[in-house]
PDB file of C-alpha atoms and ligand atoms in Angstrom:
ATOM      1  CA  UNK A   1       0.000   0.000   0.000  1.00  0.00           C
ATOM      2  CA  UNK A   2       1.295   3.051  -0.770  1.00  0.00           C
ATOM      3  CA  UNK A   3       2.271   5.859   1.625  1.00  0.00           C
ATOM      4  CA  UNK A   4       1.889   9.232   1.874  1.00  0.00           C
ATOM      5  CA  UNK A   5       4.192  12.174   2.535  1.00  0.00           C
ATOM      6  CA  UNK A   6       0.954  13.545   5.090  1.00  0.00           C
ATOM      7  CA  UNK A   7       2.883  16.523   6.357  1.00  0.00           C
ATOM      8  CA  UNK A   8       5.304  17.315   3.754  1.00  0.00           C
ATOM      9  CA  UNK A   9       8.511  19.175   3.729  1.00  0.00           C
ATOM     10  CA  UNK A  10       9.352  22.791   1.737  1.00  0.00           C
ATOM     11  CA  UNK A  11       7.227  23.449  -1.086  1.00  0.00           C
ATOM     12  CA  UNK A  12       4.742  20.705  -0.009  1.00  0.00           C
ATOM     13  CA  UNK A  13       5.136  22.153   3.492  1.00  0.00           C
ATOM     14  CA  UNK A  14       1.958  23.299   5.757  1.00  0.00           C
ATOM     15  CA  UNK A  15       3.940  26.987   5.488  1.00  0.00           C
ATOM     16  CA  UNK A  16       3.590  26.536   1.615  1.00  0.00           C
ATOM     17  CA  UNK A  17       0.001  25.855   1.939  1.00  0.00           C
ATOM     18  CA  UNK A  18      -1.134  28.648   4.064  1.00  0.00           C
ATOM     19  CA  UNK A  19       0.688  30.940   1.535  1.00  0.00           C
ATOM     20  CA  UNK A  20      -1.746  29.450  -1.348  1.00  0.00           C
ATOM     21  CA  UNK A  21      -4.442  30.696   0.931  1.00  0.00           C
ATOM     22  CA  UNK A  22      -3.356  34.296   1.747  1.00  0.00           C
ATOM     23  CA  UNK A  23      -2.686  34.657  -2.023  1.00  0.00           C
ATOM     24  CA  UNK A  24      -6.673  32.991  -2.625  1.00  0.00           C
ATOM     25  CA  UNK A  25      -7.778  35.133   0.242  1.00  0.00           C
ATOM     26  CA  UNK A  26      -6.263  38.268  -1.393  1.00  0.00           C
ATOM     27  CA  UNK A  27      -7.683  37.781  -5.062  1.00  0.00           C
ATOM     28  CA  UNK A  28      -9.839  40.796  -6.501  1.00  0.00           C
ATOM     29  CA  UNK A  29     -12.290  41.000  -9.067  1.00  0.00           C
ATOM     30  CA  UNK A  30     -13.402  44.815  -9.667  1.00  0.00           C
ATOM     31  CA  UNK A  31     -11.951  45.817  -6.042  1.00  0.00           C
ATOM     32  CA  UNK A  32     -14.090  42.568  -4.503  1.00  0.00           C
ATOM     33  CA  UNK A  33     -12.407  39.792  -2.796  1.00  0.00           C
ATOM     34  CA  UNK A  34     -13.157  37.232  -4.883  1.00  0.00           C
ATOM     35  CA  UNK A  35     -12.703  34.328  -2.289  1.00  0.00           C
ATOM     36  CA  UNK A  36     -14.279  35.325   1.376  1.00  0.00           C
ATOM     37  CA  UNK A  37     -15.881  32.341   2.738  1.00  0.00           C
ATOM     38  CA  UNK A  38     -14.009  31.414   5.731  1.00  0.00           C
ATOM     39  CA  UNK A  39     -14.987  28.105   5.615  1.00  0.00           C
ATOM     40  CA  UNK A  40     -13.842  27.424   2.080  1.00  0.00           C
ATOM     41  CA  UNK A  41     -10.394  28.992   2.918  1.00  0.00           C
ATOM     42  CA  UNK A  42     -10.033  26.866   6.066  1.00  0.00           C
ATOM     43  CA  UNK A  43     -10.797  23.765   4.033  1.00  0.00           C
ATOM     44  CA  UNK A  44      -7.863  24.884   1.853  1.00  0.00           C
ATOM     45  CA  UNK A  45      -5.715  25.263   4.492  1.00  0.00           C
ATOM     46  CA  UNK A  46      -6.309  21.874   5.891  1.00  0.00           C
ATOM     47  CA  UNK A  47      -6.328  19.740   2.766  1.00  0.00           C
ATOM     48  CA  UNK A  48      -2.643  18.810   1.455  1.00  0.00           C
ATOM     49  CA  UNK A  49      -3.100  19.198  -1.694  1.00  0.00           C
ATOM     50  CA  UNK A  50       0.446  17.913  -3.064  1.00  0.00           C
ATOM     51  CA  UNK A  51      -1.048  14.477  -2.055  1.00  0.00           C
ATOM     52  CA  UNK A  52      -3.752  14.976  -4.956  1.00  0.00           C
ATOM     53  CA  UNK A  53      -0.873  14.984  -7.905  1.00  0.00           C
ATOM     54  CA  UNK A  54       2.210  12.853  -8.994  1.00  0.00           C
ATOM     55  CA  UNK A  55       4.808  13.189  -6.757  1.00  0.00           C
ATOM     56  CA  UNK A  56       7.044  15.031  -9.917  1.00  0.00           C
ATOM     57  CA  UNK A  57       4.511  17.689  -9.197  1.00  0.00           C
ATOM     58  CA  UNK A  58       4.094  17.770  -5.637  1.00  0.00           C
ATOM     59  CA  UNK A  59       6.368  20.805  -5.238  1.00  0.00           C
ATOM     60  CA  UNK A  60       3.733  22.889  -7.338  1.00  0.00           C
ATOM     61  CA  UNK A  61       0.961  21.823  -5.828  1.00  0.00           C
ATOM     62  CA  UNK A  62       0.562  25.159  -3.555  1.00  0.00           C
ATOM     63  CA  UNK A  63       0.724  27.043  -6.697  1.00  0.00           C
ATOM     64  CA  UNK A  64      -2.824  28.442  -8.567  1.00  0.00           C
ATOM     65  CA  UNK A  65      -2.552  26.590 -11.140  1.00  0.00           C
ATOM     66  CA  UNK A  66      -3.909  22.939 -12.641  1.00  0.00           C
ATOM     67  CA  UNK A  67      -2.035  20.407 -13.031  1.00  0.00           C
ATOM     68  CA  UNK A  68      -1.727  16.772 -15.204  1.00  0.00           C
ATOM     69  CA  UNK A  69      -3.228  14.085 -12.916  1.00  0.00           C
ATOM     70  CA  UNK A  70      -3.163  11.849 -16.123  1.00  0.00           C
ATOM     71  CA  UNK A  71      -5.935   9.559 -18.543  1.00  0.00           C
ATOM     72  CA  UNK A  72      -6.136  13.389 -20.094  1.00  0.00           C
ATOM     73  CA  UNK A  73      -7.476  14.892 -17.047  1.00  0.00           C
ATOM     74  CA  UNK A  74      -6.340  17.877 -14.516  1.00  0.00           C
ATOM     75  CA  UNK A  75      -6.669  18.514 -11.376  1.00  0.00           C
ATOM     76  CA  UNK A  76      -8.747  22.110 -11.089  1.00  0.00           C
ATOM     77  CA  UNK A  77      -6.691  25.327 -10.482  1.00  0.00           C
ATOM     78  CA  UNK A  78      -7.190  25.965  -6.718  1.00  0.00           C
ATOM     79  CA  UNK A  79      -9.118  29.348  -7.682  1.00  0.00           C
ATOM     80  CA  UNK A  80     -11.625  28.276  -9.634  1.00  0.00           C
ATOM     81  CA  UNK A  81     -12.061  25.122  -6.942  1.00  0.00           C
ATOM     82  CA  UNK A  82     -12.693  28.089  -4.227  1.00  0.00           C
ATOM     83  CA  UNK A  83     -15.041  29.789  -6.782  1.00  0.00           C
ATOM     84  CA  UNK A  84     -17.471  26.901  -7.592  1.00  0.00           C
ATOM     85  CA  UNK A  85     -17.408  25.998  -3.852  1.00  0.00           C
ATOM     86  CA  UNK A  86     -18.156  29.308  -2.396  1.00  0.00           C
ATOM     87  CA  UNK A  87     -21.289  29.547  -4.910  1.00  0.00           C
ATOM     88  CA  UNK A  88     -22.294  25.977  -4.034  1.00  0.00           C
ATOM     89  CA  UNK A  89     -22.017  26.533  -0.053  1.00  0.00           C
ATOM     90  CA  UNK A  90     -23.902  29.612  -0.218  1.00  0.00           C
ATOM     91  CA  UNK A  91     -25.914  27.996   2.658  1.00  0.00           C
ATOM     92  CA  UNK A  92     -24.953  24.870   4.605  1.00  0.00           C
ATOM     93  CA  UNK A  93     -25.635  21.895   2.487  1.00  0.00           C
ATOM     94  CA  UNK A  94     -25.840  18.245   4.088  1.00  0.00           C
ATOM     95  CA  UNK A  95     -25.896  16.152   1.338  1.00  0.00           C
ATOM     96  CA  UNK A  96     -23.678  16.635  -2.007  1.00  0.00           C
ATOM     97  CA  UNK A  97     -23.173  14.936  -5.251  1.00  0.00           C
ATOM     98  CA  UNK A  98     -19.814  15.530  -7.100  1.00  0.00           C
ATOM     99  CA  UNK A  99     -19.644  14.415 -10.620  1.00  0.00           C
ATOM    100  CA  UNK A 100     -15.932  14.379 -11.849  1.00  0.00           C
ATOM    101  CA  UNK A 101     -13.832  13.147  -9.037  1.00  0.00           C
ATOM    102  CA  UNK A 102     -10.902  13.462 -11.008  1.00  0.00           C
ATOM    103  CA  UNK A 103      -7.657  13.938  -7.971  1.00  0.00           C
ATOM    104  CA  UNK A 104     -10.319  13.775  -5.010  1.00  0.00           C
ATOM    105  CA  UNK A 105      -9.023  17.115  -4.206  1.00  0.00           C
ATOM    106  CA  UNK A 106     -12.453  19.318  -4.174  1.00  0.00           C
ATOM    107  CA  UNK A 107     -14.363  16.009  -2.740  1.00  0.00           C
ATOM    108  CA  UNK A 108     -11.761  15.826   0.377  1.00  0.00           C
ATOM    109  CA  UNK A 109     -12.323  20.184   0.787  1.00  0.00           C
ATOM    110  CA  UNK A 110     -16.313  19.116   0.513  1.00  0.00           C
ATOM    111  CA  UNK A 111     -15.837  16.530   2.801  1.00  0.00           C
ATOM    112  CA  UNK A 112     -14.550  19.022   5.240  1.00  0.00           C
ATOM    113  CA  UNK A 113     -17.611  21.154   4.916  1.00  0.00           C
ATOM    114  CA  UNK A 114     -20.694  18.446   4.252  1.00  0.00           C
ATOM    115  CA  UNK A 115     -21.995  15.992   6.191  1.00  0.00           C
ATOM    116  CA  UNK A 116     -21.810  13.422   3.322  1.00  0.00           C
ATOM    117  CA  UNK A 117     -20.675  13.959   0.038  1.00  0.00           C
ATOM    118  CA  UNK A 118     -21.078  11.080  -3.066  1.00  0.00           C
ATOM    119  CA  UNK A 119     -18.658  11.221  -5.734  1.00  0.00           C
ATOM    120  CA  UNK A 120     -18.711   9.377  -9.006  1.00  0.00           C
ATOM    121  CA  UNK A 121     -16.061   9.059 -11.760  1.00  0.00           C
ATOM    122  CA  UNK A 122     -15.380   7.495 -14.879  1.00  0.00           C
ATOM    123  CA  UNK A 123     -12.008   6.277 -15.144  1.00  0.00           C
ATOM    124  CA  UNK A 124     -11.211   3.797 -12.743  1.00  0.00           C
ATOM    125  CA  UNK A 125      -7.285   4.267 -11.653  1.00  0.00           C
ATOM    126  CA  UNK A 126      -8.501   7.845 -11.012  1.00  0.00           C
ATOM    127  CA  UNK A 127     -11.323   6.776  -8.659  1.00  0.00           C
ATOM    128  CA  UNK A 128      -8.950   4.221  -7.237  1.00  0.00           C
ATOM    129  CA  UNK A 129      -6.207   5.851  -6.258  1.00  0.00           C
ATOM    130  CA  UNK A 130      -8.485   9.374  -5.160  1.00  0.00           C
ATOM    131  CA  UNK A 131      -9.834   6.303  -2.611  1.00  0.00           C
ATOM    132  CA  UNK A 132      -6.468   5.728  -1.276  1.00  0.00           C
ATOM    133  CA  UNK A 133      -6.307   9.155  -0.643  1.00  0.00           C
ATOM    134  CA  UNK A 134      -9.153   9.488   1.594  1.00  0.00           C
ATOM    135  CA  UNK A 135      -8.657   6.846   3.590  1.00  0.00           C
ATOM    136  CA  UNK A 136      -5.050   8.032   4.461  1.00  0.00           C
ATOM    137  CA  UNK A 137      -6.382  11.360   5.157  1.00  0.00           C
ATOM    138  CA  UNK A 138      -8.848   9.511   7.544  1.00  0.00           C
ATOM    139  CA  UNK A 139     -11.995  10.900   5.252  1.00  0.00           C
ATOM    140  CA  UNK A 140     -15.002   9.189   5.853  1.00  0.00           C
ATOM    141  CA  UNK A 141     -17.584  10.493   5.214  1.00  0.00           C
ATOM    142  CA  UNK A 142     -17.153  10.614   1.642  1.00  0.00           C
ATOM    143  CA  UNK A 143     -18.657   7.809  -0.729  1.00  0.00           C
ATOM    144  CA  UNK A 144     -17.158   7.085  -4.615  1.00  0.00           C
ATOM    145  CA  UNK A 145     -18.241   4.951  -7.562  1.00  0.00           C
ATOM    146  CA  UNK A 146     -17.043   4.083 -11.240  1.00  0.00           C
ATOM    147  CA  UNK A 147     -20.182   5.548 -12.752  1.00  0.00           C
ATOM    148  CA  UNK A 148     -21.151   7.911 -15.387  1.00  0.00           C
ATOM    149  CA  UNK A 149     -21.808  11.148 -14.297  1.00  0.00           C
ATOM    150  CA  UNK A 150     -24.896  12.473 -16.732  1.00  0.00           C
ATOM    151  CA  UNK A 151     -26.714   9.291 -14.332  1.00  0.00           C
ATOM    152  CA  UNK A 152     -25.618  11.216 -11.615  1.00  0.00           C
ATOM    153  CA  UNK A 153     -26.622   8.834  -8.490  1.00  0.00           C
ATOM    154  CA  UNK A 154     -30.286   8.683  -7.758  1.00  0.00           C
ATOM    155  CA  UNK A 155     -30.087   5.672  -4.977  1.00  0.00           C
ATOM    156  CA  UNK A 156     -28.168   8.371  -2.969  1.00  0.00           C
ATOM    157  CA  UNK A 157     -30.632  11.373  -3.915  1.00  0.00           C
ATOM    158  CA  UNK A 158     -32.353  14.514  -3.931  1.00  0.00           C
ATOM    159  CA  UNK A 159     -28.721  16.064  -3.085  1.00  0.00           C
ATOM    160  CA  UNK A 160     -29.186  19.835  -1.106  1.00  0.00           C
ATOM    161  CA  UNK A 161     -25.949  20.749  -3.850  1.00  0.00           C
ATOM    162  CA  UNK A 162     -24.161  19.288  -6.751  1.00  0.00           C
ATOM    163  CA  UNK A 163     -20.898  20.368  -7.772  1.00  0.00           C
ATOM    164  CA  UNK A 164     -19.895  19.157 -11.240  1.00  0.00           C
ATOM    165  CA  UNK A 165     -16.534  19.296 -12.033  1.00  0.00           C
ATOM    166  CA  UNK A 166     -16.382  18.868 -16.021  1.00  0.00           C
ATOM    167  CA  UNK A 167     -18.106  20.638 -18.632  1.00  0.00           C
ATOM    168  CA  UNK A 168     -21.526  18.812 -20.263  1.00  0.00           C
ATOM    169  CA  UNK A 169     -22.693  20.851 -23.852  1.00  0.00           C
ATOM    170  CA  UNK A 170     -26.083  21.183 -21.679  1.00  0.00           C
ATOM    171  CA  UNK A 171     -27.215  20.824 -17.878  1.00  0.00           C
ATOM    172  CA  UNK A 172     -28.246  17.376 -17.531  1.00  0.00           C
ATOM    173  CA  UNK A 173     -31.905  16.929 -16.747  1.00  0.00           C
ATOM    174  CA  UNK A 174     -31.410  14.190 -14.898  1.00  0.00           C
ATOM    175  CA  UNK A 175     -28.810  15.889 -12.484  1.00  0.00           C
ATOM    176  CA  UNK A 176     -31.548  18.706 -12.643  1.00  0.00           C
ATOM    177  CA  UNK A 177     -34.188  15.800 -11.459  1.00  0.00           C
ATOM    178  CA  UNK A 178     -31.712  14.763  -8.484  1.00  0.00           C
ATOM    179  CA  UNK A 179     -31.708  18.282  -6.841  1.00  0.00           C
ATOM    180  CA  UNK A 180     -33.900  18.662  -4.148  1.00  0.00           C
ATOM    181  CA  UNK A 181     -36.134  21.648  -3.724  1.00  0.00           C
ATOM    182  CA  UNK A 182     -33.917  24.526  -2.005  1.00  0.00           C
ATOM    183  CA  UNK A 183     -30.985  22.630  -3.584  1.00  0.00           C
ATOM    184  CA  UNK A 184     -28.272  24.422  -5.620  1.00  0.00           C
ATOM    185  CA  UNK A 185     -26.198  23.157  -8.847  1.00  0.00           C
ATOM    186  CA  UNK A 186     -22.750  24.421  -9.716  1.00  0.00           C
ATOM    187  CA  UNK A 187     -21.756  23.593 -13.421  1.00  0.00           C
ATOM    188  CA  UNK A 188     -19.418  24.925 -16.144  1.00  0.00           C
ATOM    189  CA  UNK A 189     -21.472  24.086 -19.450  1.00  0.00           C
ATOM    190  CA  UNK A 190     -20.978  24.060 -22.824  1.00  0.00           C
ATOM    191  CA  UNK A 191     -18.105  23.279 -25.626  1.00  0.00           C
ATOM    192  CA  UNK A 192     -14.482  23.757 -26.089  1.00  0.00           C
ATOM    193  CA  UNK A 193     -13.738  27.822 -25.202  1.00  0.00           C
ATOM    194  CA  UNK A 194     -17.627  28.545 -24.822  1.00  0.00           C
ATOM    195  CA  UNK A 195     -18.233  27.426 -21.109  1.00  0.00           C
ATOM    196  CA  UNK A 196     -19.798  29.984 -18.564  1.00  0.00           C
ATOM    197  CA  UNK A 197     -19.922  28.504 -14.940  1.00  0.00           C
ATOM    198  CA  UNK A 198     -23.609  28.235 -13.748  1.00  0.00           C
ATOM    199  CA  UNK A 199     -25.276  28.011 -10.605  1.00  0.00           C
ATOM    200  CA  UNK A 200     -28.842  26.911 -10.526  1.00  0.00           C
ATOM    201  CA  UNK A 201     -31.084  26.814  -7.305  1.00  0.00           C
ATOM    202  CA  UNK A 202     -34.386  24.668  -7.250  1.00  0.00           C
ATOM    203  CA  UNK A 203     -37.115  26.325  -5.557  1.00  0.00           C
ATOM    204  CA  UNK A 204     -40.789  24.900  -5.457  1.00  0.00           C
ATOM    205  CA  UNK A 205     -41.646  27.169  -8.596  1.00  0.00           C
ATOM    206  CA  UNK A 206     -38.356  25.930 -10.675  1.00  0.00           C
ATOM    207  CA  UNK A 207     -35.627  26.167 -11.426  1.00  0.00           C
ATOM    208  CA  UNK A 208     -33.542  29.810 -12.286  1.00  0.00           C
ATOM    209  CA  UNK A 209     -29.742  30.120 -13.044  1.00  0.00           C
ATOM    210  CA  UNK A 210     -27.173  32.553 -13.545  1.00  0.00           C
ATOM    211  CA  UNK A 211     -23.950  33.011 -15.243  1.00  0.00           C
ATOM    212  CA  UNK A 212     -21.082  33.091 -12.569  1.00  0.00           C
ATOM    213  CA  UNK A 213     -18.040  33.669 -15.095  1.00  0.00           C
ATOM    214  CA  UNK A 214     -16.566  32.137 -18.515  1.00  0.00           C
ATOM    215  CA  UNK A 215     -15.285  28.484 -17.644  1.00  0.00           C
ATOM    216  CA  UNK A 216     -12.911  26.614 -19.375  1.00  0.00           C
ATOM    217  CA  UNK A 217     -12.875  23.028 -17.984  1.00  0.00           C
ATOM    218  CA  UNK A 218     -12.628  19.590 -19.188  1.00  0.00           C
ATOM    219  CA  UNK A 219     -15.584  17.624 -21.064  1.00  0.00           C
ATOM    220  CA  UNK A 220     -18.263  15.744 -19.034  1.00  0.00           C
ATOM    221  CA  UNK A 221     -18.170  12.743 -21.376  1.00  0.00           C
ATOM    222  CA  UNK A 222     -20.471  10.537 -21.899  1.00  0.00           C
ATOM    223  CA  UNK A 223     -20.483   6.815 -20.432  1.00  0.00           C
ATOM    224  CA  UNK A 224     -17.373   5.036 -18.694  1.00  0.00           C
ATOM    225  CA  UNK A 225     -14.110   4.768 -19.916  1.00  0.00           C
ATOM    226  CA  UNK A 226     -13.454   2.203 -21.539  1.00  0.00           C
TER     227      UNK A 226
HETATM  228  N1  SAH B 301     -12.244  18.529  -9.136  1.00  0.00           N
HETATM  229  C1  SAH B 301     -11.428  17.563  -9.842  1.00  0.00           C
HETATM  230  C2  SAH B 301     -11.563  17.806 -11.326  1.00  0.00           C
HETATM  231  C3  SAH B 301     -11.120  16.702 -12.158  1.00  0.00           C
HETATM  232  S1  SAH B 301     -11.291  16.981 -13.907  1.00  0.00           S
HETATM  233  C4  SAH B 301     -10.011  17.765  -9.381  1.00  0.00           C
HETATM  234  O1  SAH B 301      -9.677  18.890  -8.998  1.00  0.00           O
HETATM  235  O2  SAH B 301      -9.210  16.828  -9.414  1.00  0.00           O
HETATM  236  C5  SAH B 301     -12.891  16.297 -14.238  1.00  0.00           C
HETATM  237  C6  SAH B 301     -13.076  14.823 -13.992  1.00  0.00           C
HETATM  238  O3  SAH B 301     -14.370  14.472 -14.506  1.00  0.00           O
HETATM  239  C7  SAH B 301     -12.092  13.898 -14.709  1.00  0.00           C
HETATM  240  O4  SAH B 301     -11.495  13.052 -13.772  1.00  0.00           O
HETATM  241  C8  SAH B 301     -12.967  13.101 -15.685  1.00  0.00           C
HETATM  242  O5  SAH B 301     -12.529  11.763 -15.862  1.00  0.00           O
HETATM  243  C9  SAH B 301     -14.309  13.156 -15.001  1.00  0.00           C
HETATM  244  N2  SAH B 301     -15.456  12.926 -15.870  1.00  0.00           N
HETATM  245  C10 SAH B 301     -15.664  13.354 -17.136  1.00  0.00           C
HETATM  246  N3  SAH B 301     -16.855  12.919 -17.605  1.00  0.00           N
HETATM  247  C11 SAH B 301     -17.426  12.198 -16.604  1.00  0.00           C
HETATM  248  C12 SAH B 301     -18.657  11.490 -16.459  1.00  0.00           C
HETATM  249  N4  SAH B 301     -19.555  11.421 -17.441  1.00  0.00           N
HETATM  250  N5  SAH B 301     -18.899  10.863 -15.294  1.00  0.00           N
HETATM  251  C13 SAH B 301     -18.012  10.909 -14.272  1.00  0.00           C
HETATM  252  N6  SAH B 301     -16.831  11.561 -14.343  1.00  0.00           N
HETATM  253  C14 SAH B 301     -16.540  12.199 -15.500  1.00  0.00           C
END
């Protein structure tokens, strides 16, 4: 079983890591902070993110910026993780569905700040290995399957928020069907350099969105890998 470098040491340090927070903490849009939940920056500062990449990369993992986790994927720039969960924990939410597990990073900072959170992926070394990471951070209150996401996971629903992580062309309706009523959706959508990052709250008369900013994410693709 592999081990992990928990605490790490100079540019994976805890010191490194709280310096990727001042700089989130100090961002500005328009004279704004742009990241000023407290909760969300705590979450950062407790999750070691140079766990979530290939150890080659560990030493920029406290920088904003993605990364290569492999099987074509990235793992999100840390800004734009902070931005999609500050919109999706407007309000406490218990129960969360995260399509795109990808790393694991954004469902370990969720699990920090949900009661449960369900997490499904495509590609199965990335689920497996974002597994091993929760269980040597001692996460448990996070569940993952090999699934595909436009299902989303409807024993597990109606989910209070849904974060998804990769872009579809369209919201899925069925992800739209597995939000409960006072529930709130966070999703870049549409194609390649055309995404704008919506949120989407379900109220007993509907459903209304709005744009948060241009996106530019992976593709939410359709069934598993194979
Ligand atoms: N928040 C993650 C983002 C990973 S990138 C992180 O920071 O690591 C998006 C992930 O969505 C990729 O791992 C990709 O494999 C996955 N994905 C794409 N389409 C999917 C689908 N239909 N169902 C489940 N996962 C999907």
């Amino acid at each position: 079983m592999k081990s992990y470098d928990l605490d790490g040491i100079g540019m994976t340090s805890a010191r490194s890591r709280a310096r990727l927070v001042e700089e989130l903490a100090k961002k500005e849009k328009a004279g704004k902070p742009m990241i000023f939940d407290q909760g969300v920056l705590s979450a950062f500062a407790t999750v070691p993110r140079h766990i979530f990449v290939e150890e080659a990369m560990a030493h920029l993992a406290y920088q904003d910026r993605a990364l290569p986790i492999g099987h074509g994927q990235t793992i999100s720039q840390p800004v734009t993780v902070a931005i999609m969960m500050q919109e999706l924990l407007d309000v406490p939410r218990a129960c969360v569905l995260e399509v795109g597990t990808g790393s694991g990073f954004q469902t370990a900072l969720l699990a920090q700040l949900c009661d449960q959170v369900f997490t499904v992926e495509r590609v199965r070394p990335l689920l497996d290995q974002a597994r091993r990471r929760f269980e040597a951070l001692k996460i448990r209150n996070v569940s993952a399957k090999l699934g595909d996401g436009y299902q989303g996971w409807p024993e597990k629903g109606p989910f209070s928020g849904i974060l998804v992580t990769a872009a579809p062309r369209a919201v899925p309706q069925v992800l739209l069907e597995q939000l409960d009523v006072g529930g709130r959706m966070v999703v870049p959508v549409g194609g390649d350099g055309n995404q704008r990052l919506k949120v989407i709250d379900r109220s007993d008369q509907g459903y209304g969105e709005r744009v948060v900013e241009g996106a530019r994410f992976v593709p939410l693709v359709k069934g598993l890998r194979t």
